[in-house]
């Protein structure tokens, strides 16, 4: 017996539990297990990290990357993965290294 594949009309509707567009109200930075560290001298200012970060946690001044907003960064590591700088410009460190 072959199962019929589901189409998009068969999928249960999703719901927004709270109000929409509330990302700024929730400081999700406490979720992270890893923290990106910017190595300024190796940065070529390509802005790929800004483009790919899913949380808009890359700080910018004009068109220059200036570091991370750790209140929103979830530590996914995408920025470090896509950073094309020849010498590493973003290093992921364990969050436990920053505990007091
Ligand atoms: S680790 Fe993830 S959330 Fe944090 S700055 Fe990099 S891409 Fe954004
Ligand atoms: S992706 Fe890397 S080289 Fe490009 S702006 Fe970000 S830190 Fe700098």
mmCIF file of N, CA, C and O and ligand atoms in Angstrom:
data_model
loop_
_atom_site.group_PDB
_atom_site.id
_atom_site.type_symbol
_atom_site.label_atom_id
_atom_site.label_comp_id
_atom_site.label_asym_id
_atom_site.label_seq_id
_atom_site.Cartn_x
_atom_site.Cartn_y
_atom_site.Cartn_z
ATOM 1 N N UNK A 1 0.842 -1.199 0.000
ATOM 2 C CA UNK A 1 0.000 0.000 0.000
ATOM 3 C C UNK A 1 0.883 1.257 0.000
ATOM 4 O O UNK A 1 1.828 1.341 0.759
ATOM 5 N N UNK A 2 0.592 2.175 -0.881
ATOM 6 C CA UNK A 2 1.381 3.415 -0.902
ATOM 7 C C UNK A 2 0.620 4.536 -0.199
ATOM 8 O O UNK A 2 -0.597 4.654 -0.325
ATOM 9 N N UNK A 3 1.376 5.310 0.580
ATOM 10 C CA UNK A 3 0.783 6.443 1.312
ATOM 11 C C UNK A 3 0.779 7.665 0.399
ATOM 12 O O UNK A 3 1.759 7.941 -0.276
ATOM 13 N N UNK A 4 -0.307 8.399 0.437
ATOM 14 C CA UNK A 4 -0.372 9.624 -0.357
ATOM 15 C C UNK A 4 0.375 10.739 0.398
ATOM 16 O O UNK A 4 0.196 10.909 1.599
ATOM 17 N N UNK A 5 1.256 11.424 -0.312
ATOM 18 C CA UNK A 5 1.995 12.518 0.326
ATOM 19 C C UNK A 5 1.051 13.657 0.673
ATOM 20 O O UNK A 5 0.104 13.931 -0.055
ATOM 21 N N UNK A 6 1.330 14.304 1.798
ATOM 22 C CA UNK A 6 0.505 15.443 2.213
ATOM 23 C C UNK A 6 0.871 16.687 1.412
ATOM 24 O O UNK A 6 2.041 16.916 1.125
ATOM 25 N N UNK A 7 -0.076 17.473 1.079
ATOM 26 C CA UNK A 7 0.156 18.771 0.449
ATOM 27 C C UNK A 7 0.069 19.857 1.507
ATOM 28 O O UNK A 7 -0.269 19.581 2.669
ATOM 29 N N UNK A 8 0.357 21.084 1.131
ATOM 30 C CA UNK A 8 0.352 22.162 2.124
ATOM 31 C C UNK A 8 -1.027 22.403 2.721
ATOM 32 O O UNK A 8 -1.162 22.850 3.856
ATOM 33 N N UNK A 9 -2.078 22.066 1.981
ATOM 34 C CA UNK A 9 -3.436 22.290 2.497
ATOM 35 C C UNK A 9 -3.812 21.280 3.580
ATOM 36 O O UNK A 9 -4.767 21.474 4.326
ATOM 37 N N UNK A 10 -3.048 20.158 3.664
ATOM 38 C CA UNK A 10 -3.339 19.125 4.669
ATOM 39 C C UNK A 10 -2.662 19.393 6.001
ATOM 40 O O UNK A 10 -2.925 18.733 6.995
ATOM 41 N N UNK A 11 -1.723 20.343 6.005
ATOM 42 C CA UNK A 11 -0.941 20.608 7.228
ATOM 43 C C UNK A 11 -1.752 21.488 8.189
ATOM 44 O O UNK A 11 -2.418 22.436 7.772
ATOM 45 N N UNK A 12 -1.689 21.137 9.469
ATOM 46 C CA UNK A 12 -2.412 21.898 10.491
ATOM 47 C C UNK A 12 -1.889 23.333 10.555
ATOM 48 O O UNK A 12 -0.680 23.551 10.506
ATOM 49 N N UNK A 13 -2.783 24.269 10.682
ATOM 50 C CA UNK A 13 -2.376 25.676 10.758
ATOM 51 C C UNK A 13 -1.560 25.954 12.019
ATOM 52 O O UNK A 13 -1.875 25.409 13.076
ATOM 53 N N UNK A 14 -0.556 26.787 11.892
ATOM 54 C CA UNK A 14 0.204 27.199 13.064
ATOM 55 C C UNK A 14 -0.476 28.389 13.717
ATOM 56 O O UNK A 14 -1.309 29.050 13.109
ATOM 57 N N UNK A 15 -0.139 28.640 14.951
ATOM 58 C CA UNK A 15 -0.732 29.787 15.645
ATOM 59 C C UNK A 15 0.348 30.638 16.279
ATOM 60 O O UNK A 15 1.391 30.136 16.675
ATOM 61 N N UNK A 16 0.106 31.904 16.385
ATOM 62 C CA UNK A 16 0.998 32.788 17.135
ATOM 63 C C UNK A 16 0.440 32.840 18.544
ATOM 64 O O UNK A 16 -0.717 33.212 18.758
ATOM 65 N N UNK A 17 1.264 32.393 19.508
ATOM 66 C CA UNK A 17 0.772 32.277 20.884
ATOM 67 C C UNK A 17 0.604 33.651 21.526
ATOM 68 O O UNK A 17 -0.350 33.942 22.202
ATOM 69 N N UNK A 18 1.586 34.524 21.299
ATOM 70 C CA UNK A 18 1.533 35.862 21.884
ATOM 71 C C UNK A 18 1.292 36.850 20.742
ATOM 72 O O UNK A 18 0.826 36.478 19.680
ATOM 73 N N UNK A 19 1.658 38.084 20.954
ATOM 74 C CA UNK A 19 1.557 39.072 19.878
ATOM 75 C C UNK A 19 2.662 38.806 18.850
ATOM 76 O O UNK A 19 3.714 38.292 19.213
ATOM 77 N N UNK A 20 2.460 39.198 17.603
ATOM 78 C CA UNK A 20 3.551 39.058 16.625
ATOM 79 C C UNK A 20 4.585 40.178 16.789
ATOM 80 O O UNK A 20 4.330 41.160 17.476
ATOM 81 N N UNK A 21 5.731 40.006 16.143
ATOM 82 C CA UNK A 21 6.801 41.017 16.097
ATOM 83 C C UNK A 21 7.257 41.449 17.486
ATOM 84 O O UNK A 21 7.320 42.629 17.809
ATOM 85 N N UNK A 22 7.544 40.474 18.347
ATOM 86 C CA UNK A 22 7.944 40.791 19.716
ATOM 87 C C UNK A 22 9.418 40.466 19.985
ATOM 88 O O UNK A 22 9.844 40.478 21.126
ATOM 89 N N UNK A 23 10.175 40.166 18.934
ATOM 90 C CA UNK A 23 11.551 39.689 19.123
ATOM 91 C C UNK A 23 12.392 40.630 19.982
ATOM 92 O O UNK A 23 13.204 40.173 20.780
ATOM 93 N N UNK A 24 12.194 41.935 19.847
ATOM 94 C CA UNK A 24 12.999 42.878 20.620
ATOM 95 C C UNK A 24 12.694 42.803 22.116
ATOM 96 O O UNK A 24 13.525 43.143 22.949
ATOM 97 N N UNK A 25 11.494 42.348 22.469
ATOM 98 C CA UNK A 25 11.099 42.282 23.882
ATOM 99 C C UNK A 25 11.720 41.098 24.607
ATOM 100 O O UNK A 25 11.791 41.075 25.824
ATOM 101 N N UNK A 26 12.137 40.067 23.835
ATOM 102 C CA UNK A 26 12.671 38.856 24.461
ATOM 103 C C UNK A 26 14.178 38.786 24.269
ATOM 104 O O UNK A 26 14.657 38.575 23.165
ATOM 105 N N UNK A 27 14.892 38.988 25.348
ATOM 106 C CA UNK A 27 16.351 38.961 25.269
ATOM 107 C C UNK A 27 16.806 37.509 25.359
ATOM 108 O O UNK A 27 16.965 36.959 26.447
ATOM 109 N N UNK A 28 17.007 36.920 24.184
ATOM 110 C CA UNK A 28 17.249 35.485 24.083
ATOM 111 C C UNK A 28 18.718 35.113 24.262
ATOM 112 O O UNK A 28 19.077 33.951 24.111
ATOM 113 N N UNK A 29 19.543 36.101 24.558
ATOM 114 C CA UNK A 29 20.969 35.834 24.700
ATOM 115 C C UNK A 29 21.319 34.830 25.793
ATOM 116 O O UNK A 29 22.372 34.207 25.749
ATOM 117 N N UNK A 30 20.436 34.648 26.756
ATOM 118 C CA UNK A 30 20.724 33.709 27.848
ATOM 119 C C UNK A 30 20.607 32.258 27.391
ATOM 120 O O UNK A 30 20.974 31.358 28.135
ATOM 121 N N UNK A 31 20.111 32.031 26.215
ATOM 122 C CA UNK A 31 19.960 30.661 25.704
ATOM 123 C C UNK A 31 21.279 30.057 25.263
ATOM 124 O O UNK A 31 21.406 28.854 25.134
ATOM 125 N N UNK A 32 22.282 30.908 25.001
ATOM 126 C CA UNK A 32 23.452 30.387 24.283
ATOM 127 C C UNK A 32 24.391 29.549 25.152
ATOM 128 O O UNK A 32 24.577 29.829 26.337
ATOM 129 N N UNK A 33 24.959 28.512 24.493
ATOM 130 C CA UNK A 33 25.970 27.676 25.138
ATOM 131 C C UNK A 33 27.352 28.062 24.636
ATOM 132 O O UNK A 33 28.353 27.738 25.253
ATOM 133 N N UNK A 34 27.380 28.739 23.479
ATOM 134 C CA UNK A 34 28.637 29.216 22.906
ATOM 135 C C UNK A 34 28.512 30.703 22.605
ATOM 136 O O UNK A 34 27.436 31.187 22.277
ATOM 137 N N UNK A 35 29.625 31.401 22.721
ATOM 138 C CA UNK A 35 29.624 32.852 22.505
ATOM 139 C C UNK A 35 30.610 33.195 21.364
ATOM 140 O O UNK A 35 31.770 32.778 21.408
ATOM 141 N N UNK A 36 30.141 33.955 20.370
ATOM 142 C CA UNK A 36 31.080 34.354 19.325
ATOM 143 C C UNK A 36 31.973 35.493 19.812
ATOM 144 O O UNK A 36 31.507 36.421 20.453
ATOM 145 N N UNK A 37 33.235 35.375 19.522
ATOM 146 C CA UNK A 37 34.202 36.428 19.874
ATOM 147 C C UNK A 37 34.759 37.007 18.576
ATOM 148 O O UNK A 37 35.206 36.257 17.704
ATOM 149 N N UNK A 38 34.707 38.300 18.477
ATOM 150 C CA UNK A 38 35.186 38.975 17.263
ATOM 151 C C UNK A 38 36.676 39.252 17.388
ATOM 152 O O UNK A 38 37.128 39.817 18.392
ATOM 153 N N UNK A 39 37.427 38.868 16.370
ATOM 154 C CA UNK A 39 38.862 39.160 16.336
ATOM 155 C C UNK A 39 39.038 40.283 15.301
ATOM 156 O O UNK A 39 39.172 40.042 14.102
ATOM 157 N N UNK A 40 38.939 41.492 15.817
ATOM 158 C CA UNK A 40 38.849 42.701 14.990
ATOM 159 C C UNK A 40 39.949 42.788 13.925
ATOM 160 O O UNK A 40 39.693 43.118 12.772
ATOM 161 N N UNK A 41 41.184 42.491 14.332
ATOM 162 C CA UNK A 41 42.307 42.654 13.402
ATOM 163 C C UNK A 41 42.246 41.703 12.206
ATOM 164 O O UNK A 41 42.889 41.944 11.184
ATOM 165 N N UNK A 42 41.456 40.639 12.308
ATOM 166 C CA UNK A 42 41.344 39.698 11.186
ATOM 167 C C UNK A 42 40.112 39.964 10.321
ATOM 168 O O UNK A 42 39.937 39.341 9.277
ATOM 169 N N UNK A 43 39.242 40.851 10.772
ATOM 170 C CA UNK A 43 37.973 41.112 10.086
ATOM 171 C C UNK A 43 38.204 41.921 8.809
ATOM 172 O O UNK A 43 38.913 42.926 8.827
ATOM 173 N N UNK A 44 37.612 41.461 7.710
ATOM 174 C CA UNK A 44 37.754 42.164 6.427
ATOM 175 C C UNK A 44 36.505 42.995 6.102
ATOM 176 O O UNK A 44 36.350 43.490 4.984
ATOM 177 N N UNK A 45 35.602 43.118 7.084
ATOM 178 C CA UNK A 45 34.388 43.942 6.950
ATOM 179 C C UNK A 45 33.532 43.546 5.733
ATOM 180 O O UNK A 45 32.997 44.407 5.042
ATOM 181 N N UNK A 46 33.384 42.258 5.533
ATOM 182 C CA UNK A 46 32.552 41.798 4.406
ATOM 183 C C UNK A 46 31.058 41.858 4.739
ATOM 184 O O UNK A 46 30.218 41.852 3.852
ATOM 185 N N UNK A 47 30.751 41.847 6.026
ATOM 186 C CA UNK A 47 29.363 41.909 6.546
ATOM 187 C C UNK A 47 28.549 40.632 6.318
ATOM 188 O O UNK A 47 27.333 40.648 6.433
ATOM 189 N N UNK A 48 29.202 39.540 5.972
ATOM 190 C CA UNK A 48 28.473 38.270 5.820
ATOM 191 C C UNK A 48 27.806 37.885 7.136
ATOM 192 O O UNK A 48 26.698 37.377 7.154
ATOM 193 N N UNK A 49 28.495 38.119 8.237
ATOM 194 C CA UNK A 49 27.933 37.753 9.553
ATOM 195 C C UNK A 49 26.628 38.507 9.784
ATOM 196 O O UNK A 49 25.630 37.928 10.238
ATOM 197 N N UNK A 50 26.598 39.771 9.443
ATOM 198 C CA UNK A 50 25.392 40.593 9.596
ATOM 199 C C UNK A 50 24.266 40.056 8.715
ATOM 200 O O UNK A 50 23.115 39.988 9.118
ATOM 201 N N UNK A 51 24.638 39.653 7.509
ATOM 202 C CA UNK A 51 23.650 39.167 6.539
ATOM 203 C C UNK A 51 23.035 37.833 6.985
ATOM 204 O O UNK A 51 21.842 37.614 6.841
ATOM 205 N N UNK A 52 23.858 36.949 7.536
ATOM 206 C CA UNK A 52 23.393 35.602 7.850
ATOM 207 C C UNK A 52 22.888 35.414 9.281
ATOM 208 O O UNK A 52 22.207 34.439 9.560
ATOM 209 N N UNK A 53 23.227 36.296 10.185
ATOM 210 C CA UNK A 53 22.798 36.108 11.575
ATOM 211 C C UNK A 53 21.266 36.071 11.660
ATOM 212 O O UNK A 53 20.598 37.008 11.247
ATOM 213 N N UNK A 54 20.689 34.998 12.209
ATOM 214 C CA UNK A 54 19.228 34.906 12.275
ATOM 215 C C UNK A 54 18.614 35.785 13.360
ATOM 216 O O UNK A 54 17.394 35.914 13.434
ATOM 217 N N UNK A 55 19.440 36.374 14.213
ATOM 218 C CA UNK A 55 18.907 37.152 15.331
ATOM 219 C C UNK A 55 19.274 38.631 15.281
ATOM 220 O O UNK A 55 19.077 39.334 16.260
ATOM 221 N N UNK A 56 19.815 39.102 14.196
ATOM 222 C CA UNK A 56 20.231 40.506 14.099
ATOM 223 C C UNK A 56 21.111 40.889 15.295
ATOM 224 O O UNK A 56 20.946 41.947 15.895
ATOM 225 N N UNK A 57 22.008 39.996 15.656
ATOM 226 C CA UNK A 57 22.856 40.218 16.829
ATOM 227 C C UNK A 57 24.242 40.738 16.455
ATOM 228 O O UNK A 57 25.130 40.778 17.297
ATOM 229 N N UNK A 58 24.411 41.138 15.205
ATOM 230 C CA UNK A 58 25.683 41.735 14.789
ATOM 231 C C UNK A 58 25.534 43.244 14.925
ATOM 232 O O UNK A 58 24.638 43.847 14.343
ATOM 233 N N UNK A 59 26.429 43.842 15.696
ATOM 234 C CA UNK A 59 26.363 45.296 15.883
ATOM 235 C C UNK A 59 27.058 45.982 14.714
ATOM 236 O O UNK A 59 28.150 45.563 14.305
ATOM 237 N N UNK A 60 26.433 47.049 14.225
ATOM 238 C CA UNK A 60 26.990 47.789 13.095
ATOM 239 C C UNK A 60 27.077 49.266 13.467
ATOM 240 O O UNK A 60 26.225 49.782 14.201
ATOM 241 N N UNK A 61 28.104 49.912 12.970
ATOM 242 C CA UNK A 61 28.188 51.374 13.063
ATOM 243 C C UNK A 61 28.411 51.840 11.630
ATOM 244 O O UNK A 61 29.455 51.545 11.048
ATOM 245 N N UNK A 62 27.395 52.478 11.063
ATOM 246 C CA UNK A 62 27.450 52.779 9.630
ATOM 247 C C UNK A 62 27.491 51.457 8.880
ATOM 248 O O UNK A 62 26.674 50.585 9.128
ATOM 249 N N UNK A 63 28.487 51.285 8.016
ATOM 250 C CA UNK A 63 28.583 50.007 7.297
ATOM 251 C C UNK A 63 29.702 49.128 7.857
ATOM 252 O O UNK A 63 30.181 48.225 7.201
ATOM 253 N N UNK A 64 30.107 49.382 9.101
ATOM 254 C CA UNK A 64 31.169 48.583 9.718
ATOM 255 C C UNK A 64 30.625 47.677 10.810
ATOM 256 O O UNK A 64 29.842 48.124 11.655
ATOM 257 N N UNK A 65 31.069 46.437 10.793
ATOM 258 C CA UNK A 65 30.725 45.501 11.853
ATOM 259 C C UNK A 65 31.538 45.879 13.084
ATOM 260 O O UNK A 65 32.742 46.162 12.977
ATOM 261 N N UNK A 66 30.895 45.954 14.258
ATOM 262 C CA UNK A 66 31.627 46.401 15.449
ATOM 263 C C UNK A 66 31.563 45.408 16.610
ATOM 264 O O UNK A 66 31.999 45.718 17.708
ATOM 265 N N UNK A 67 30.982 44.245 16.368
ATOM 266 C CA UNK A 67 30.921 43.251 17.437
ATOM 267 C C UNK A 67 29.555 42.595 17.504
ATOM 268 O O UNK A 67 28.796 42.612 16.538
ATOM 269 N N UNK A 68 29.240 42.036 18.675
ATOM 270 C CA UNK A 68 28.005 41.256 18.841
ATOM 271 C C UNK A 68 27.119 41.848 19.926
ATOM 272 O O UNK A 68 27.617 42.407 20.903
ATOM 273 N N UNK A 69 25.827 41.696 19.746
ATOM 274 C CA UNK A 69 24.883 42.067 20.800
ATOM 275 C C UNK A 69 24.537 40.778 21.551
ATOM 276 O O UNK A 69 23.713 39.979 21.104
ATOM 277 N N UNK A 70 25.213 40.587 22.674
ATOM 278 C CA UNK A 70 25.060 39.324 23.404
ATOM 279 C C UNK A 70 23.704 39.192 24.106
ATOM 280 O O UNK A 70 23.364 38.117 24.588
ATOM 281 N N UNK A 71 22.950 40.255 24.155
ATOM 282 C CA UNK A 71 21.607 40.140 24.762
ATOM 283 C C UNK A 71 20.656 39.376 23.843
ATOM 284 O O UNK A 71 19.648 38.850 24.288
ATOM 285 N N UNK A 72 20.982 39.343 22.547
ATOM 286 C CA UNK A 72 20.119 38.655 21.580
ATOM 287 C C UNK A 72 20.797 37.463 20.908
ATOM 288 O O UNK A 72 20.123 36.590 20.385
ATOM 289 N N UNK A 73 22.131 37.435 20.882
ATOM 290 C CA UNK A 73 22.849 36.339 20.226
ATOM 291 C C UNK A 73 22.524 35.020 20.919
ATOM 292 O O UNK A 73 22.660 34.902 22.130
ATOM 293 N N UNK A 74 22.102 34.022 20.144
ATOM 294 C CA UNK A 74 21.772 32.715 20.712
ATOM 295 C C UNK A 74 22.932 31.729 20.605
ATOM 296 O O UNK A 74 22.794 30.572 20.965
ATOM 297 N N UNK A 75 24.046 32.172 20.009
ATOM 298 C CA UNK A 75 25.224 31.314 19.959
ATOM 299 C C UNK A 75 25.150 30.190 18.950
ATOM 300 O O UNK A 75 25.800 29.159 19.119
ATOM 301 N N UNK A 76 24.416 30.401 17.874
ATOM 302 C CA UNK A 76 24.232 29.331 16.878
ATOM 303 C C UNK A 76 25.512 29.028 16.112
ATOM 304 O O UNK A 76 25.686 27.931 15.601
ATOM 305 N N UNK A 77 26.402 30.018 16.000
ATOM 306 C CA UNK A 77 27.685 29.784 15.330
ATOM 307 C C UNK A 77 27.662 29.976 13.817
ATOM 308 O O UNK A 77 28.675 29.754 13.151
ATOM 309 N N UNK A 78 26.526 30.394 13.265
ATOM 310 C CA UNK A 78 26.450 30.599 11.812
ATOM 311 C C UNK A 78 27.471 31.647 11.374
ATOM 312 O O UNK A 78 28.171 31.469 10.380
ATOM 313 N N UNK A 79 27.581 32.726 12.135
ATOM 314 C CA UNK A 79 28.506 33.803 11.772
ATOM 315 C C UNK A 79 29.936 33.274 11.658
ATOM 316 O O UNK A 79 30.656 33.598 10.711
ATOM 317 N N UNK A 80 30.345 32.446 12.607
ATOM 318 C CA UNK A 80 31.704 31.907 12.601
ATOM 319 C C UNK A 80 31.899 30.961 11.417
ATOM 320 O O UNK A 80 32.966 30.910 10.810
ATOM 321 N N UNK A 81 30.856 30.236 11.078
ATOM 322 C CA UNK A 81 30.924 29.263 9.980
ATOM 323 C C UNK A 81 31.052 29.974 8.625
ATOM 324 O O UNK A 81 31.813 29.526 7.771
ATOM 325 N N UNK A 82 30.320 31.057 8.434
ATOM 326 C CA UNK A 82 30.316 31.681 7.109
ATOM 327 C C UNK A 82 31.389 32.772 6.961
ATOM 328 O O UNK A 82 31.633 33.238 5.864
ATOM 329 N N UNK A 83 32.003 33.173 8.048
ATOM 330 C CA UNK A 83 33.018 34.228 7.985
ATOM 331 C C UNK A 83 34.139 33.812 7.017
ATOM 332 O O UNK A 83 34.786 32.787 7.227
ATOM 333 N N UNK A 84 34.373 34.600 5.956
ATOM 334 C CA UNK A 84 35.356 34.181 4.948
ATOM 335 C C UNK A 84 36.777 34.692 5.194
ATOM 336 O O UNK A 84 37.660 34.455 4.369
ATOM 337 N N UNK A 85 37.000 35.407 6.299
ATOM 338 C CA UNK A 85 38.331 35.974 6.549
ATOM 339 C C UNK A 85 39.384 34.861 6.563
ATOM 340 O O UNK A 85 39.151 33.792 7.120
ATOM 341 N N UNK A 86 40.527 35.116 5.922
ATOM 342 C CA UNK A 86 41.582 34.096 5.837
ATOM 343 C C UNK A 86 42.073 33.692 7.225
ATOM 344 O O UNK A 86 42.219 32.526 7.538
ATOM 345 N N UNK A 87 42.326 34.718 8.060
ATOM 346 C CA UNK A 87 42.647 34.431 9.461
ATOM 347 C C UNK A 87 41.335 34.544 10.196
ATOM 348 O O UNK A 87 40.611 35.530 10.009
ATOM 349 N N UNK A 88 41.022 33.583 11.056
ATOM 350 C CA UNK A 88 39.725 33.542 11.743
ATOM 351 C C UNK A 88 39.362 34.881 12.393
ATOM 352 O O UNK A 88 40.120 35.406 13.196
ATOM 353 N N UNK A 89 38.170 35.416 12.033
ATOM 354 C CA UNK A 89 37.734 36.686 12.610
ATOM 355 C C UNK A 89 36.626 36.500 13.647
ATOM 356 O O UNK A 89 36.267 37.446 14.345
ATOM 357 N N UNK A 90 36.068 35.288 13.715
ATOM 358 C CA UNK A 90 35.061 34.983 14.745
ATOM 359 C C UNK A 90 35.392 33.617 15.332
ATOM 360 O O UNK A 90 35.550 32.643 14.607
ATOM 361 N N UNK A 91 35.504 33.598 16.630
ATOM 362 C CA UNK A 91 35.801 32.343 17.320
ATOM 363 C C UNK A 91 34.672 32.043 18.297
ATOM 364 O O UNK A 91 34.252 32.937 19.033
ATOM 365 N N UNK A 92 34.169 30.811 18.268
ATOM 366 C CA UNK A 92 33.109 30.416 19.204
ATOM 367 C C UNK A 92 33.757 29.868 20.473
ATOM 368 O O UNK A 92 34.592 28.968 20.397
ATOM 369 N N UNK A 93 33.379 30.452 21.610
ATOM 370 C CA UNK A 93 33.926 29.967 22.892
ATOM 371 C C UNK A 93 32.794 29.494 23.772
ATOM 372 O O UNK A 93 31.682 30.027 23.691
ATOM 373 N N UNK A 94 33.086 28.517 24.610
ATOM 374 C CA UNK A 94 32.061 28.006 25.524
ATOM 375 C C UNK A 94 31.617 29.109 26.473
ATOM 376 O O UNK A 94 32.455 29.812 27.047
ATOM 377 N N UNK A 95 30.317 29.230 26.655
ATOM 378 C CA UNK A 95 29.768 30.267 27.526
ATOM 379 C C UNK A 95 30.286 30.100 28.964
ATOM 380 O O UNK A 95 30.464 31.086 29.680
ATOM 381 N N UNK A 96 30.568 28.875 29.342
ATOM 382 C CA UNK A 96 31.048 28.615 30.705
ATOM 383 C C UNK A 96 32.391 29.308 30.983
ATOM 384 O O UNK A 96 32.726 29.579 32.131
ATOM 385 N N UNK A 97 33.129 29.627 29.915
ATOM 386 C CA UNK A 97 34.425 30.311 30.090
ATOM 387 C C UNK A 97 34.234 31.734 30.613
ATOM 388 O O UNK A 97 35.162 32.350 31.106
ATOM 389 N N UNK A 98 33.007 32.253 30.504
ATOM 390 C CA UNK A 98 32.762 33.639 30.923
ATOM 391 C C UNK A 98 32.023 33.733 32.254
ATOM 392 O O UNK A 98 31.706 34.808 32.699
ATOM 393 N N UNK A 99 31.741 32.562 32.833
ATOM 394 C CA UNK A 99 31.041 32.571 34.118
ATOM 395 C C UNK A 99 31.990 33.030 35.210
ATOM 396 O O UNK A 99 33.170 32.719 35.184
ATOM 397 N N UNK A 100 31.452 33.783 36.153
ATOM 398 C CA UNK A 100 32.293 34.291 37.255
ATOM 399 C C UNK A 100 32.355 33.292 38.383
ATOM 400 O O UNK A 100 31.490 32.549 38.617
HETATM 401 S S1 LIG B 1 26.245 33.077 16.991
HETATM 402 FE FE1 LIG B 1 24.355 33.071 15.743
HETATM 403 S S2 LIG B 1 22.984 34.469 16.806
HETATM 404 FE FE2 LIG B 1 25.040 34.880 17.592
HETATM 405 S S3 LIG B 1 25.832 36.543 16.330
HETATM 406 FE FE3 LIG B 1 26.508 34.607 15.394
HETATM 407 S S4 LIG B 1 24.949 34.117 13.849
HETATM 408 FE FE4 LIG B 1 24.065 35.668 15.249
HETATM 409 S S1 LIG B 2 31.906 37.721 8.403
HETATM 410 FE FE1 LIG B 2 33.906 37.832 9.390
HETATM 411 S S2 LIG B 2 35.160 39.146 8.062
HETATM 412 FE FE2 LIG B 2 33.016 39.461 7.489
HETATM 413 S S3 LIG B 2 32.378 41.255 8.719
HETATM 414 FE FE3 LIG B 2 31.826 39.416 9.887
HETATM 415 S S4 LIG B 2 33.592 39.075 11.243
HETATM 416 FE FE4 LIG B 2 34.265 40.478 9.630
#
